[in-house]
């Protein structure tokens, strides 16, 4: 079954970016002149997912406005050289369908994904956390996950080796390598203490999930910090069937942190200069 839908959990508070995120969604923070969410939708569309489902929360209206027509603005700049700046977003608006739902209480990423069930239904789907900005080598990371899904037909998560001392920030997997860069997940643990981390293979913000995950999340009790963790649900899915992990080729910037945000800004600024 082809993967047409991509879910964007974007209801989090973005506390690491206060005060910028007090009245503005973290996903609207720009890297150079493009908001994080737009890079994410670009990546989803490149992977063939033109049905974009966004889980928002209070104070996140700018996300819906960004993918809508802005009549006054567009009228104002019509015919001027400034119109070119809107070419990228217009292409996404023309080629994608957007739908939104709200997560009313922030009960964790697993809960946010379950909130999106109404927009996804019974089909495989991508999950893209827009604050992880990824630059793929040959293909975007979401496309790399689709390629694995097409071969194996099961859930796939993107992983990256991180320094041991940073494992406490991530879901960490224990897995057997079944071919170069591709792993079968045996166990996973959400944000382990550094001394207890079972490996340094960290799950990043790209997932391709089969829809049975919704029932599994429903039966998953709150875990770390009282939140419903997607990591716990994936662990159950792995124990009942199969979950794969792909060490993606490319680079990831953690734009939910100030350091990653600045690195991404420098990288994309440089790239823009080179491309002219
Ligand atoms: P984060 O752990 O980055 O949390 O969530 P956050 O609230 O966005 O940011 P900080 O840590 O307070 O700075 C990972 C992703 O899951 C979404 C977030 O929007 C982000 O994309 N999320 C998390 C939800 O949509 N709902 C939740 O209840 C929790």
Short mmCIF file of N, CA and C in Angstrom, two decimals, residues 134-242:
data_model
loop_
_atom_site.label_atom_id
_atom_site.label_comp_id
_atom_site.label_asym_id
_atom_site.label_seq_id
_atom_site.Cartn_x
_atom_site.Cartn_y
_atom_site.Cartn_z
N UNK A 134 16.07 17.72 8.70
CA UNK A 134 16.98 16.72 8.13
C UNK A 134 17.35 17.07 6.69
N UNK A 135 18.61 16.82 6.39
CA UNK A 135 19.08 16.96 5.02
C UNK A 135 19.56 15.58 4.59
N UNK A 136 18.87 14.97 3.63
CA UNK A 136 19.25 13.62 3.21
C UNK A 136 20.42 13.67 2.25
N UNK A 137 21.09 12.52 2.08
CA UNK A 137 22.21 12.49 1.14
C UNK A 137 21.68 12.43 -0.28
N UNK A 138 21.25 11.22 -0.68
CA UNK A 138 20.73 11.08 -2.03
C UNK A 138 19.23 11.37 -2.03
N UNK A 139 18.54 10.83 -0.99
CA UNK A 139 17.11 11.06 -0.81
C UNK A 139 16.88 11.66 0.56
N UNK A 140 15.74 12.35 0.71
CA UNK A 140 15.34 12.84 2.03
C UNK A 140 15.13 11.65 2.97
N UNK A 141 15.16 11.93 4.26
CA UNK A 141 15.05 10.83 5.23
C UNK A 141 13.68 10.15 5.13
N UNK A 142 12.60 10.91 4.96
CA UNK A 142 11.28 10.28 4.87
C UNK A 142 11.22 9.36 3.65
N UNK A 143 11.82 9.76 2.56
CA UNK A 143 11.86 8.90 1.36
C UNK A 143 12.64 7.62 1.67
N UNK A 144 13.71 7.74 2.41
CA UNK A 144 14.50 6.55 2.77
C UNK A 144 13.64 5.58 3.59
N UNK A 145 12.79 6.13 4.48
CA UNK A 145 11.90 5.25 5.27
C UNK A 145 10.87 4.57 4.38
N UNK A 146 10.34 5.33 3.42
CA UNK A 146 9.35 4.75 2.49
C UNK A 146 9.97 3.57 1.74
N UNK A 147 11.22 3.74 1.32
CA UNK A 147 11.88 2.65 0.58
C UNK A 147 11.96 1.38 1.43
N UNK A 148 12.24 1.54 2.73
CA UNK A 148 12.30 0.37 3.62
C UNK A 148 10.90 -0.22 3.78
N UNK A 149 9.91 0.66 4.00
CA UNK A 149 8.53 0.18 4.17
C UNK A 149 8.08 -0.61 2.94
N UNK A 150 8.44 -0.13 1.76
CA UNK A 150 8.00 -0.81 0.53
C UNK A 150 8.56 -2.24 0.45
N UNK A 151 9.72 -2.44 1.07
CA UNK A 151 10.31 -3.79 1.03
C UNK A 151 9.77 -4.70 2.13
N UNK A 152 9.51 -4.12 3.32
CA UNK A 152 9.22 -4.97 4.48
C UNK A 152 7.79 -4.85 5.00
N UNK A 153 7.09 -3.75 4.68
CA UNK A 153 5.69 -3.61 5.07
C UNK A 153 5.43 -3.46 6.56
N UNK A 154 6.44 -3.02 7.32
CA UNK A 154 6.24 -2.84 8.76
C UNK A 154 6.69 -1.43 9.17
N UNK A 155 6.44 -1.08 10.43
CA UNK A 155 6.86 0.24 10.92
C UNK A 155 8.39 0.37 10.86
N UNK A 156 8.83 1.57 10.55
CA UNK A 156 10.27 1.86 10.47
C UNK A 156 10.55 3.18 11.18
N UNK A 157 11.60 3.23 11.97
CA UNK A 157 11.99 4.50 12.59
C UNK A 157 13.38 4.88 12.08
N UNK A 158 13.64 6.18 12.03
CA UNK A 158 14.98 6.65 11.64
C UNK A 158 15.83 6.77 12.89
N UNK A 159 17.05 6.25 12.83
CA UNK A 159 17.94 6.36 14.00
C UNK A 159 19.28 6.96 13.58
N UNK A 160 19.95 7.46 14.62
CA UNK A 160 21.25 8.11 14.43
C UNK A 160 22.11 7.73 15.63
N UNK A 161 23.41 7.54 15.40
CA UNK A 161 24.30 7.34 16.54
C UNK A 161 24.59 8.69 17.16
N UNK A 162 24.36 8.80 18.47
CA UNK A 162 24.62 10.07 19.15
C UNK A 162 25.70 9.83 20.21
N UNK A 163 26.39 10.89 20.64
CA UNK A 163 27.35 10.70 21.73
C UNK A 163 26.64 10.12 22.95
N UNK A 164 27.31 9.18 23.63
CA UNK A 164 26.70 8.49 24.79
C UNK A 164 26.07 9.45 25.78
N UNK A 165 26.77 10.57 26.03
CA UNK A 165 26.29 11.49 27.08
C UNK A 165 25.02 12.22 26.66
N UNK A 166 24.59 12.03 25.40
CA UNK A 166 23.35 12.70 24.96
C UNK A 166 22.17 11.74 24.84
N UNK A 167 22.39 10.48 25.17
CA UNK A 167 21.32 9.48 24.99
C UNK A 167 20.09 9.80 25.84
N UNK A 168 20.28 10.53 26.95
CA UNK A 168 19.15 10.81 27.85
C UNK A 168 18.07 11.68 27.19
N UNK A 169 18.38 12.24 26.01
CA UNK A 169 17.39 13.10 25.33
C UNK A 169 16.48 12.32 24.39
N UNK A 170 16.78 11.03 24.16
CA UNK A 170 16.15 10.31 23.04
C UNK A 170 15.50 9.00 23.46
N UNK A 171 14.70 8.45 22.55
CA UNK A 171 14.34 7.05 22.63
C UNK A 171 15.52 6.28 22.06
N UNK A 172 15.99 5.27 22.80
CA UNK A 172 17.20 4.55 22.40
C UNK A 172 16.83 3.09 22.12
N UNK A 173 17.40 2.54 21.05
CA UNK A 173 17.01 1.17 20.67
C UNK A 173 18.11 0.14 20.96
N UNK A 174 17.67 -1.10 21.12
CA UNK A 174 18.56 -2.27 21.10
C UNK A 174 18.11 -3.05 19.88
N UNK A 175 19.05 -3.39 18.99
CA UNK A 175 18.61 -3.96 17.72
C UNK A 175 19.69 -4.85 17.10
N UNK A 176 19.24 -5.74 16.21
CA UNK A 176 20.17 -6.59 15.46
C UNK A 176 20.25 -6.07 14.04
N UNK A 177 21.48 -5.94 13.54
CA UNK A 177 21.63 -5.45 12.16
C UNK A 177 21.24 -6.58 11.20
N UNK A 178 20.27 -6.30 10.31
CA UNK A 178 19.88 -7.37 9.37
C UNK A 178 20.48 -7.15 7.99
N UNK A 179 20.82 -5.91 7.70
CA UNK A 179 21.66 -5.62 6.53
C UNK A 179 22.31 -4.27 6.81
N UNK A 180 23.23 -3.86 5.95
CA UNK A 180 23.99 -2.66 6.28
C UNK A 180 23.07 -1.45 6.58
N UNK A 181 23.15 -0.96 7.80
CA UNK A 181 22.39 0.23 8.18
C UNK A 181 20.93 -0.01 8.53
N UNK A 182 20.49 -1.27 8.45
CA UNK A 182 19.08 -1.57 8.75
C UNK A 182 19.02 -2.57 9.91
N UNK A 183 18.20 -2.27 10.90
CA UNK A 183 18.19 -3.04 12.15
C UNK A 183 16.79 -3.52 12.48
N UNK A 184 16.72 -4.69 13.09
CA UNK A 184 15.45 -5.15 13.65
C UNK A 184 15.46 -4.81 15.14
N UNK A 185 14.43 -4.08 15.57
CA UNK A 185 14.41 -3.59 16.94
C UNK A 185 14.02 -4.72 17.90
N UNK A 186 14.81 -4.89 18.96
CA UNK A 186 14.48 -5.87 19.99
C UNK A 186 13.91 -5.20 21.23
N UNK A 187 14.43 -4.02 21.53
CA UNK A 187 13.97 -3.33 22.73
C UNK A 187 14.19 -1.83 22.51
N UNK A 188 13.47 -1.03 23.27
CA UNK A 188 13.73 0.41 23.21
C UNK A 188 13.36 1.04 24.53
N UNK A 189 14.04 2.12 24.85
CA UNK A 189 13.78 2.78 26.12
C UNK A 189 13.80 4.30 25.91
N UNK A 190 12.81 4.97 26.50
CA UNK A 190 12.67 6.41 26.31
C UNK A 190 13.55 7.17 27.29
N UNK A 191 14.35 8.06 26.77
CA UNK A 191 15.21 8.95 27.57
C UNK A 191 15.84 8.25 28.78
N UNK A 192 16.73 7.26 28.50
CA UNK A 192 17.36 6.53 29.61
C UNK A 192 18.39 7.42 30.32
N UNK A 193 18.70 7.07 31.58
CA UNK A 193 19.84 7.73 32.23
C UNK A 193 21.08 7.32 31.43
N UNK A 194 22.05 8.22 31.31
CA UNK A 194 23.20 7.95 30.45
C UNK A 194 23.84 6.61 30.82
N UNK A 195 24.00 6.35 32.13
CA UNK A 195 24.69 5.11 32.55
C UNK A 195 23.84 3.87 32.28
N UNK A 196 22.55 4.07 32.00
CA UNK A 196 21.68 2.91 31.74
C UNK A 196 21.32 2.75 30.26
N UNK A 197 21.80 3.67 29.43
CA UNK A 197 21.43 3.60 28.00
C UNK A 197 21.94 2.30 27.40
N UNK A 198 21.07 1.51 26.75
CA UNK A 198 21.49 0.22 26.22
C UNK A 198 22.32 0.33 24.94
N UNK A 199 22.31 1.50 24.30
CA UNK A 199 23.14 1.72 23.11
C UNK A 199 23.19 3.23 22.89
N UNK A 200 23.84 3.62 21.81
CA UNK A 200 23.82 5.06 21.48
C UNK A 200 23.02 5.32 20.18
N UNK A 201 22.15 4.35 19.87
CA UNK A 201 21.32 4.49 18.65
C UNK A 201 20.01 5.18 19.02
N UNK A 202 19.89 6.43 18.62
CA UNK A 202 18.76 7.26 19.06
C UNK A 202 17.74 7.42 17.95
N UNK A 203 16.46 7.37 18.35
CA UNK A 203 15.37 7.59 17.38
C UNK A 203 15.24 9.09 17.17
N UNK A 204 15.20 9.51 15.93
CA UNK A 204 15.01 10.93 15.63
C UNK A 204 13.58 11.14 15.11
N UNK A 205 13.25 12.36 14.74
CA UNK A 205 11.86 12.71 14.45
C UNK A 205 11.32 12.29 13.10
N UNK A 206 11.59 11.06 12.69
CA UNK A 206 11.02 10.52 11.45
C UNK A 206 10.59 9.08 11.70
N UNK A 207 9.31 8.81 11.41
CA UNK A 207 8.78 7.47 11.61
C UNK A 207 7.90 7.13 10.43
N UNK A 208 7.82 5.84 10.12
CA UNK A 208 6.80 5.40 9.19
C UNK A 208 6.03 4.30 9.92
N UNK A 209 4.75 4.52 10.16
CA UNK A 209 4.03 3.62 11.06
C UNK A 209 2.89 2.91 10.35
N UNK A 210 2.67 1.67 10.74
CA UNK A 210 1.48 0.96 10.25
C UNK A 210 0.33 1.29 11.21
N UNK A 211 -0.93 1.27 10.71
CA UNK A 211 -2.03 1.83 11.50
C UNK A 211 -2.42 1.02 12.73
N UNK A 212 -1.93 -0.23 12.86
CA UNK A 212 -2.21 -0.97 14.10
C UNK A 212 -1.60 -0.26 15.31
N UNK A 213 -0.71 0.68 15.06
CA UNK A 213 -0.09 1.42 16.16
C UNK A 213 -1.15 2.17 16.98
N UNK A 214 -2.26 2.56 16.34
CA UNK A 214 -3.26 3.34 17.09
C UNK A 214 -3.87 2.51 18.23
N UNK A 215 -4.24 1.25 17.92
CA UNK A 215 -4.79 0.40 18.99
C UNK A 215 -3.73 0.17 20.07
N UNK A 216 -2.50 0.02 19.64
CA UNK A 216 -1.43 -0.22 20.63
C UNK A 216 -1.25 1.01 21.52
N UNK A 217 -1.29 2.20 20.94
CA UNK A 217 -1.15 3.41 21.77
C UNK A 217 -2.30 3.48 22.77
N UNK A 218 -3.50 3.14 22.29
CA UNK A 218 -4.68 3.19 23.17
C UNK A 218 -4.49 2.34 24.43
N UNK A 219 -3.76 1.24 24.27
CA UNK A 219 -3.59 0.37 25.44
C UNK A 219 -2.26 0.63 26.17
N UNK A 220 -1.53 1.65 25.72
CA UNK A 220 -0.23 1.95 26.35
C UNK A 220 -0.42 2.88 27.54
N UNK A 221 -0.02 2.48 28.73
CA UNK A 221 -0.19 3.37 29.89
C UNK A 221 0.82 4.51 29.84
N UNK A 222 0.54 5.60 30.55
CA UNK A 222 1.51 6.69 30.61
C UNK A 222 2.86 6.16 31.11
N UNK A 223 3.93 6.65 30.50
CA UNK A 223 5.27 6.20 30.89
C UNK A 223 6.05 7.35 31.50
N UNK A 224 7.26 7.54 31.01
CA UNK A 224 8.14 8.59 31.54
C UNK A 224 7.41 9.94 31.60
N UNK A 225 7.56 10.64 32.70
CA UNK A 225 6.94 11.96 32.93
C UNK A 225 5.41 11.94 32.85
N UNK A 226 4.82 10.75 33.00
CA UNK A 226 3.36 10.66 32.95
C UNK A 226 2.80 10.86 31.55
N UNK A 227 3.67 10.81 30.52
CA UNK A 227 3.22 11.01 29.14
C UNK A 227 3.07 9.66 28.42
N UNK A 228 2.18 9.64 27.45
CA UNK A 228 2.05 8.42 26.63
C UNK A 228 3.14 8.47 25.56
N UNK A 229 4.06 7.52 25.68
CA UNK A 229 5.28 7.55 24.88
C UNK A 229 5.12 6.68 23.63
N UNK A 230 5.44 7.25 22.47
CA UNK A 230 5.40 6.43 21.25
C UNK A 230 6.44 5.31 21.34
N UNK A 231 7.53 5.58 22.04
CA UNK A 231 8.57 4.55 22.20
C UNK A 231 8.00 3.29 22.86
N UNK A 232 7.16 3.47 23.90
CA UNK A 232 6.56 2.31 24.58
C UNK A 232 5.65 1.55 23.62
N UNK A 233 4.88 2.28 22.82
CA UNK A 233 3.97 1.63 21.87
C UNK A 233 4.77 0.88 20.80
N UNK A 234 5.85 1.47 20.34
CA UNK A 234 6.67 0.81 19.32
C UNK A 234 7.33 -0.46 19.86
N UNK A 235 7.66 -0.40 21.13
CA UNK A 235 8.26 -1.58 21.77
C UNK A 235 7.26 -2.74 21.75
N UNK A 236 6.00 -2.43 22.06
CA UNK A 236 4.96 -3.46 22.01
C UNK A 236 4.80 -3.96 20.58
N UNK A 237 4.78 -3.03 19.63
CA UNK A 237 4.60 -3.43 18.22
C UNK A 237 5.75 -4.35 17.79
N UNK A 238 6.97 -4.02 18.25
CA UNK A 238 8.13 -4.85 17.89
C UNK A 238 8.00 -6.24 18.50
N UNK A 239 7.45 -6.32 19.74
CA UNK A 239 7.35 -7.63 20.39
C UNK A 239 6.27 -8.50 19.75
N UNK A 240 5.28 -7.85 19.13
CA UNK A 240 4.19 -8.63 18.51
C UNK A 240 4.45 -8.95 17.05
N UNK A 241 5.33 -8.17 16.44
CA UNK A 241 5.58 -8.37 15.01
C UNK A 241 6.98 -7.89 14.70
N UNK A 242 7.06 -6.81 13.94
CA UNK A 242 8.39 -6.36 13.56
C UNK A 242 8.42 -4.84 13.47
#
